[in-house]
Amino acid sequence: MRFLKNKSAFNLVVFVFLMLISSHVCAFESKQEVDAKKTLQEFCSSEFNGIRDARVFYVTFSPDQAARDDKINPPVGAVDKTWDWDPLVVVDSYKIKNIEVKGERAVVEVSYTRLANTESYGYNRKLIENYMENDVVKFQMVFKDGNWKVFDPPEPRISYEAIVNYYRNEVASMKDVIALPDASKAQKQWYQKLKK
């Protein structure tokens, strides 16, 4: 009988111990979710508002993705995206939805209201209307060097206001360039294209 009492006490101690451990694990996962979501919010907000260097701070690339982008856009590759050259998506709004963290990896769903996207690169690039109210994008994230990073992000998603302001500033800056006596024909053509 005494053995059963000790066994019950032992089981109670084990149960309490397991509950404490599981609550700490849940708290850790919860903090990981909060931190991953915060990083993605900062990244999405930066690109939405037209901040080009968001990828420098919030992103990490696989060797394959970095190599593909380096071929398209040397020497800056995947890190530096230009709003008048590289592919992008114009959006009206976004909302971070679901997040799933498993260890040092996370998947976060973001719902965008898409207005348009681009076709082609550089001087041949065109903005094509392509409306979708609930354009869900799954962002992969990794925990690296003590921080969450967006892993191989898709094309930038930029607000309509940010892209209009970007082009407005480009036109204003090019106006001074084409006024120079040594302005090239290509610069003048680019300026005319920007004004449209």
PDB file of C-alpha atoms in Angstrom, residues 27-189:
ATOM      1  CA  ALA A  27       5.792  30.243 -24.254  1.00  0.00           C
ATOM      2  CA  PHE A  28       8.960  29.852 -26.342  1.00  0.00           C
ATOM      3  CA  GLU A  29       6.968  29.012 -29.457  1.00  0.00           C
ATOM      4  CA  SER A  30       4.666  31.922 -28.770  1.00  0.00           C
ATOM      5  CA  LYS A  31       7.617  34.328 -28.509  1.00  0.00           C
ATOM      6  CA  GLN A  32       9.039  32.849 -31.715  1.00  0.00           C
ATOM      7  CA  GLU A  33       5.718  33.475 -33.455  1.00  0.00           C
ATOM      8  CA  VAL A  34       5.590  37.056 -32.191  1.00  0.00           C
ATOM      9  CA  ASP A  35       9.179  37.735 -33.268  1.00  0.00           C
ATOM     10  CA  ALA A  36       8.739  36.149 -36.712  1.00  0.00           C
ATOM     11  CA  LYS A  37       5.506  38.082 -37.277  1.00  0.00           C
ATOM     12  CA  LYS A  38       7.158  41.347 -36.186  1.00  0.00           C
ATOM     13  CA  THR A  39      10.031  40.833 -38.639  1.00  0.00           C
ATOM     14  CA  LEU A  40       7.650  40.061 -41.488  1.00  0.00           C
ATOM     15  CA  GLN A  41       5.484  43.070 -40.583  1.00  0.00           C
ATOM     16  CA  GLU A  42       8.538  45.346 -40.758  1.00  0.00           C
ATOM     17  CA  PHE A  43       9.590  43.813 -44.084  1.00  0.00           C
ATOM     18  CA  CYS A  44       6.109  44.055 -45.653  1.00  0.00           C
ATOM     19  CA  SER A  45       5.617  47.595 -44.384  1.00  0.00           C
ATOM     20  CA  SER A  46       8.985  48.708 -45.758  1.00  0.00           C
ATOM     21  CA  GLU A  47       8.350  47.336 -49.234  1.00  0.00           C
ATOM     22  CA  PHE A  48       4.722  48.530 -49.208  1.00  0.00           C
ATOM     23  CA  ASN A  49       5.988  52.052 -48.491  1.00  0.00           C
ATOM     24  CA  GLY A  50       8.612  51.894 -51.229  1.00  0.00           C
ATOM     25  CA  ILE A  51      11.734  51.414 -49.113  1.00  0.00           C
ATOM     26  CA  ARG A  52      14.043  49.622 -51.506  1.00  0.00           C
ATOM     27  CA  ASP A  53      16.682  48.419 -49.077  1.00  0.00           C
ATOM     28  CA  ALA A  54      14.290  46.386 -46.894  1.00  0.00           C
ATOM     29  CA  ARG A  55      15.822  43.252 -48.373  1.00  0.00           C
ATOM     30  CA  VAL A  56      19.228  44.175 -46.990  1.00  0.00           C
ATOM     31  CA  PHE A  57      17.942  44.032 -43.406  1.00  0.00           C
ATOM     32  CA  TYR A  58      15.169  41.447 -43.382  1.00  0.00           C
ATOM     33  CA  VAL A  59      16.062  38.856 -46.013  1.00  0.00           C
ATOM     34  CA  THR A  60      18.352  35.906 -46.590  1.00  0.00           C
ATOM     35  CA  PHE A  61      18.704  34.035 -49.860  1.00  0.00           C
ATOM     36  CA  SER A  62      19.416  30.461 -50.818  1.00  0.00           C
ATOM     37  CA  PRO A  63      22.521  30.065 -53.001  1.00  0.00           C
ATOM     38  CA  ASP A  64      20.287  29.117 -55.969  1.00  0.00           C
ATOM     39  CA  GLN A  65      18.098  32.223 -55.658  1.00  0.00           C
ATOM     40  CA  ALA A  66      21.100  34.503 -55.208  1.00  0.00           C
ATOM     41  CA  ALA A  67      22.734  33.029 -58.332  1.00  0.00           C
ATOM     42  CA  ARG A  68      19.544  33.478 -60.419  1.00  0.00           C
ATOM     43  CA  ASP A  69      19.181  37.104 -59.336  1.00  0.00           C
ATOM     44  CA  ASP A  70      22.876  37.817 -59.904  1.00  0.00           C
ATOM     45  CA  LYS A  71      22.470  36.701 -63.538  1.00  0.00           C
ATOM     46  CA  ILE A  72      19.498  39.023 -64.046  1.00  0.00           C
ATOM     47  CA  ASN A  73      20.768  42.039 -62.136  1.00  0.00           C
ATOM     48  CA  PRO A  74      24.546  42.049 -61.595  1.00  0.00           C
ATOM     49  CA  PRO A  75      26.282  43.238 -59.444  1.00  0.00           C
ATOM     50  CA  VAL A  76      23.579  43.845 -56.813  1.00  0.00           C
ATOM     51  CA  GLY A  77      21.559  40.704 -57.487  1.00  0.00           C
ATOM     52  CA  ALA A  78      18.769  39.720 -55.167  1.00  0.00           C
ATOM     53  CA  VAL A  79      19.367  42.331 -52.482  1.00  0.00           C
ATOM     54  CA  ASP A  80      18.705  45.545 -54.390  1.00  0.00           C
ATOM     55  CA  LYS A  81      15.451  45.792 -56.292  1.00  0.00           C
ATOM     56  CA  THR A  82      14.731  48.899 -58.319  1.00  0.00           C
ATOM     57  CA  TRP A  83      11.147  49.955 -58.728  1.00  0.00           C
ATOM     58  CA  ASP A  84      11.613  51.025 -62.358  1.00  0.00           C
ATOM     59  CA  TRP A  85      13.551  47.971 -63.541  1.00  0.00           C
ATOM     60  CA  ASP A  86      12.772  44.775 -61.643  1.00  0.00           C
ATOM     61  CA  PRO A  87       9.537  42.794 -61.490  1.00  0.00           C
ATOM     62  CA  LEU A  88       7.107  43.912 -58.804  1.00  0.00           C
ATOM     63  CA  VAL A  89       3.477  43.795 -57.766  1.00  0.00           C
ATOM     64  CA  VAL A  90       1.442  46.937 -57.046  1.00  0.00           C
ATOM     65  CA  VAL A  91      -0.916  46.473 -54.103  1.00  0.00           C
ATOM     66  CA  ASP A  92      -3.552  48.473 -52.271  1.00  0.00           C
ATOM     67  CA  SER A  93      -3.297  46.819 -48.855  1.00  0.00           C
ATOM     68  CA  TYR A  94      -2.041  43.775 -47.010  1.00  0.00           C
ATOM     69  CA  LYS A  95      -2.805  41.832 -43.846  1.00  0.00           C
ATOM     70  CA  ILE A  96      -0.670  39.250 -42.090  1.00  0.00           C
ATOM     71  CA  LYS A  97      -2.841  36.192 -41.515  1.00  0.00           C
ATOM     72  CA  ASN A  98      -1.604  32.820 -40.294  1.00  0.00           C
ATOM     73  CA  ILE A  99       1.788  31.960 -38.869  1.00  0.00           C
ATOM     74  CA  GLU A 100       3.200  28.517 -38.236  1.00  0.00           C
ATOM     75  CA  VAL A 101       6.558  28.139 -36.488  1.00  0.00           C
ATOM     76  CA  LYS A 102       8.426  24.837 -36.388  1.00  0.00           C
ATOM     77  CA  GLY A 103      11.767  25.205 -34.670  1.00  0.00           C
ATOM     78  CA  GLU A 104      13.907  27.599 -36.689  1.00  0.00           C
ATOM     79  CA  ARG A 105      11.524  27.785 -39.645  1.00  0.00           C
ATOM     80  CA  ALA A 106       8.237  29.586 -40.100  1.00  0.00           C
ATOM     81  CA  VAL A 107       5.593  30.011 -42.771  1.00  0.00           C
ATOM     82  CA  VAL A 108       3.545  33.204 -42.673  1.00  0.00           C
ATOM     83  CA  GLU A 109       0.530  33.878 -44.886  1.00  0.00           C
ATOM     84  CA  VAL A 110      -0.061  37.441 -46.026  1.00  0.00           C
ATOM     85  CA  SER A 111      -3.193  38.500 -47.888  1.00  0.00           C
ATOM     86  CA  TYR A 112      -2.748  41.362 -50.372  1.00  0.00           C
ATOM     87  CA  THR A 113      -5.210  43.335 -52.436  1.00  0.00           C
ATOM     88  CA  ARG A 114      -3.334  43.226 -55.729  1.00  0.00           C
ATOM     89  CA  LEU A 115      -3.857  45.964 -58.318  1.00  0.00           C
ATOM     90  CA  ALA A 116      -1.240  45.225 -60.978  1.00  0.00           C
ATOM     91  CA  ASN A 117       1.985  43.418 -61.699  1.00  0.00           C
ATOM     92  CA  THR A 118       4.836  43.893 -64.112  1.00  0.00           C
ATOM     93  CA  GLU A 119       5.802  41.975 -67.177  1.00  0.00           C
ATOM     94  CA  SER A 120       9.431  41.775 -68.362  1.00  0.00           C
ATOM     95  CA  TYR A 121      12.479  43.684 -67.084  1.00  0.00           C
ATOM     96  CA  GLY A 122      14.125  47.043 -67.537  1.00  0.00           C
ATOM     97  CA  TYR A 123      13.206  49.336 -70.396  1.00  0.00           C
ATOM     98  CA  ASN A 124      10.726  46.780 -71.754  1.00  0.00           C
ATOM     99  CA  ARG A 125       8.894  46.365 -68.470  1.00  0.00           C
ATOM    100  CA  LYS A 126       5.157  47.058 -68.498  1.00  0.00           C
ATOM    101  CA  LEU A 127       2.665  47.466 -65.687  1.00  0.00           C
ATOM    102  CA  ILE A 128      -0.363  45.230 -66.291  1.00  0.00           C
ATOM    103  CA  GLU A 129      -3.656  45.598 -64.412  1.00  0.00           C
ATOM    104  CA  ASN A 130      -4.243  42.346 -62.536  1.00  0.00           C
ATOM    105  CA  TYR A 131      -6.743  42.880 -59.700  1.00  0.00           C
ATOM    106  CA  MET A 132      -7.197  40.259 -57.019  1.00  0.00           C
ATOM    107  CA  GLU A 133      -8.821  41.037 -53.686  1.00  0.00           C
ATOM    108  CA  ASN A 134      -7.309  38.169 -51.694  1.00  0.00           C
ATOM    109  CA  ASP A 135      -3.891  37.412 -53.178  1.00  0.00           C
ATOM    110  CA  VAL A 136      -2.388  35.119 -50.519  1.00  0.00           C
ATOM    111  CA  VAL A 137       1.393  34.874 -50.429  1.00  0.00           C
ATOM    112  CA  LYS A 138       3.210  32.384 -48.205  1.00  0.00           C
ATOM    113  CA  PHE A 139       6.480  33.767 -46.888  1.00  0.00           C
ATOM    114  CA  GLN A 140       9.128  31.307 -45.728  1.00  0.00           C
ATOM    115  CA  MET A 141      11.224  32.467 -42.784  1.00  0.00           C
ATOM    116  CA  VAL A 142      14.330  31.155 -41.040  1.00  0.00           C
ATOM    117  CA  PHE A 143      15.820  31.936 -37.649  1.00  0.00           C
ATOM    118  CA  LYS A 144      19.420  32.859 -38.409  1.00  0.00           C
ATOM    119  CA  ASP A 145      22.094  34.526 -36.270  1.00  0.00           C
ATOM    120  CA  GLY A 146      19.579  35.305 -33.531  1.00  0.00           C
ATOM    121  CA  ASN A 147      17.006  36.946 -35.838  1.00  0.00           C
ATOM    122  CA  TRP A 148      14.132  35.957 -38.074  1.00  0.00           C
ATOM    123  CA  LYS A 149      14.790  36.491 -41.795  1.00  0.00           C
ATOM    124  CA  VAL A 150      12.483  36.269 -44.789  1.00  0.00           C
ATOM    125  CA  PHE A 151      13.839  33.411 -46.918  1.00  0.00           C
ATOM    126  CA  ASP A 152      13.861  33.827 -50.729  1.00  0.00           C
ATOM    127  CA  PRO A 153      11.037  36.394 -50.786  1.00  0.00           C
ATOM    128  CA  PRO A 154       8.777  36.764 -53.818  1.00  0.00           C
ATOM    129  CA  GLU A 155       8.652  39.859 -56.011  1.00  0.00           C
ATOM    130  CA  PRO A 156       8.296  43.092 -54.014  1.00  0.00           C
ATOM    131  CA  ARG A 157       4.762  44.230 -53.240  1.00  0.00           C
ATOM    132  CA  ILE A 158       4.564  48.020 -53.300  1.00  0.00           C
ATOM    133  CA  SER A 159       1.658  50.369 -52.717  1.00  0.00           C
ATOM    134  CA  TYR A 160       0.237  52.400 -55.560  1.00  0.00           C
ATOM    135  CA  GLU A 161       1.155  55.613 -53.716  1.00  0.00           C
ATOM    136  CA  ALA A 162       4.770  54.494 -53.242  1.00  0.00           C
ATOM    137  CA  ILE A 163       5.271  53.610 -56.916  1.00  0.00           C
ATOM    138  CA  VAL A 164       3.690  56.896 -58.069  1.00  0.00           C
ATOM    139  CA  ASN A 165       5.945  58.863 -55.695  1.00  0.00           C
ATOM    140  CA  TYR A 166       8.964  56.911 -56.892  1.00  0.00           C
ATOM    141  CA  TYR A 167       8.278  57.770 -60.547  1.00  0.00           C
ATOM    142  CA  ARG A 168       7.490  61.379 -59.659  1.00  0.00           C
ATOM    143  CA  ASN A 169      10.915  61.675 -57.981  1.00  0.00           C
ATOM    144  CA  GLU A 170      12.630  59.923 -60.896  1.00  0.00           C
ATOM    145  CA  VAL A 171      11.106  62.353 -63.397  1.00  0.00           C
ATOM    146  CA  ALA A 172      12.177  65.319 -61.265  1.00  0.00           C
ATOM    147  CA  SER A 173      15.759  64.041 -60.950  1.00  0.00           C
ATOM    148  CA  MET A 174      16.024  63.143 -64.648  1.00  0.00           C
ATOM    149  CA  LYS A 175      14.875  66.624 -65.656  1.00  0.00           C
ATOM    150  CA  ASP A 176      18.219  68.004 -64.426  1.00  0.00           C
ATOM    151  CA  VAL A 177      20.184  65.203 -66.099  1.00  0.00           C
ATOM    152  CA  ILE A 178      18.716  65.675 -69.565  1.00  0.00           C
ATOM    153  CA  ALA A 179      19.353  69.424 -69.359  1.00  0.00           C
ATOM    154  CA  LEU A 180      23.103  68.725 -69.317  1.00  0.00           C
ATOM    155  CA  PRO A 181      24.857  69.189 -72.680  1.00  0.00           C
ATOM    156  CA  ASP A 182      26.329  65.685 -72.566  1.00  0.00           C
ATOM    157  CA  ALA A 183      23.020  63.922 -71.814  1.00  0.00           C
ATOM    158  CA  SER A 184      22.725  60.841 -73.994  1.00  0.00           C
ATOM    159  CA  LYS A 185      19.923  59.983 -76.366  1.00  0.00           C
ATOM    160  CA  ALA A 186      19.087  56.973 -74.155  1.00  0.00           C
ATOM    161  CA  GLN A 187      18.741  59.236 -71.093  1.00  0.00           C
ATOM    162  CA  LYS A 188      16.422  61.556 -72.995  1.00  0.00           C
ATOM    163  CA  GLN A 189      14.319  58.607 -74.188  1.00  0.00           C
TER     164      GLN A 189
END
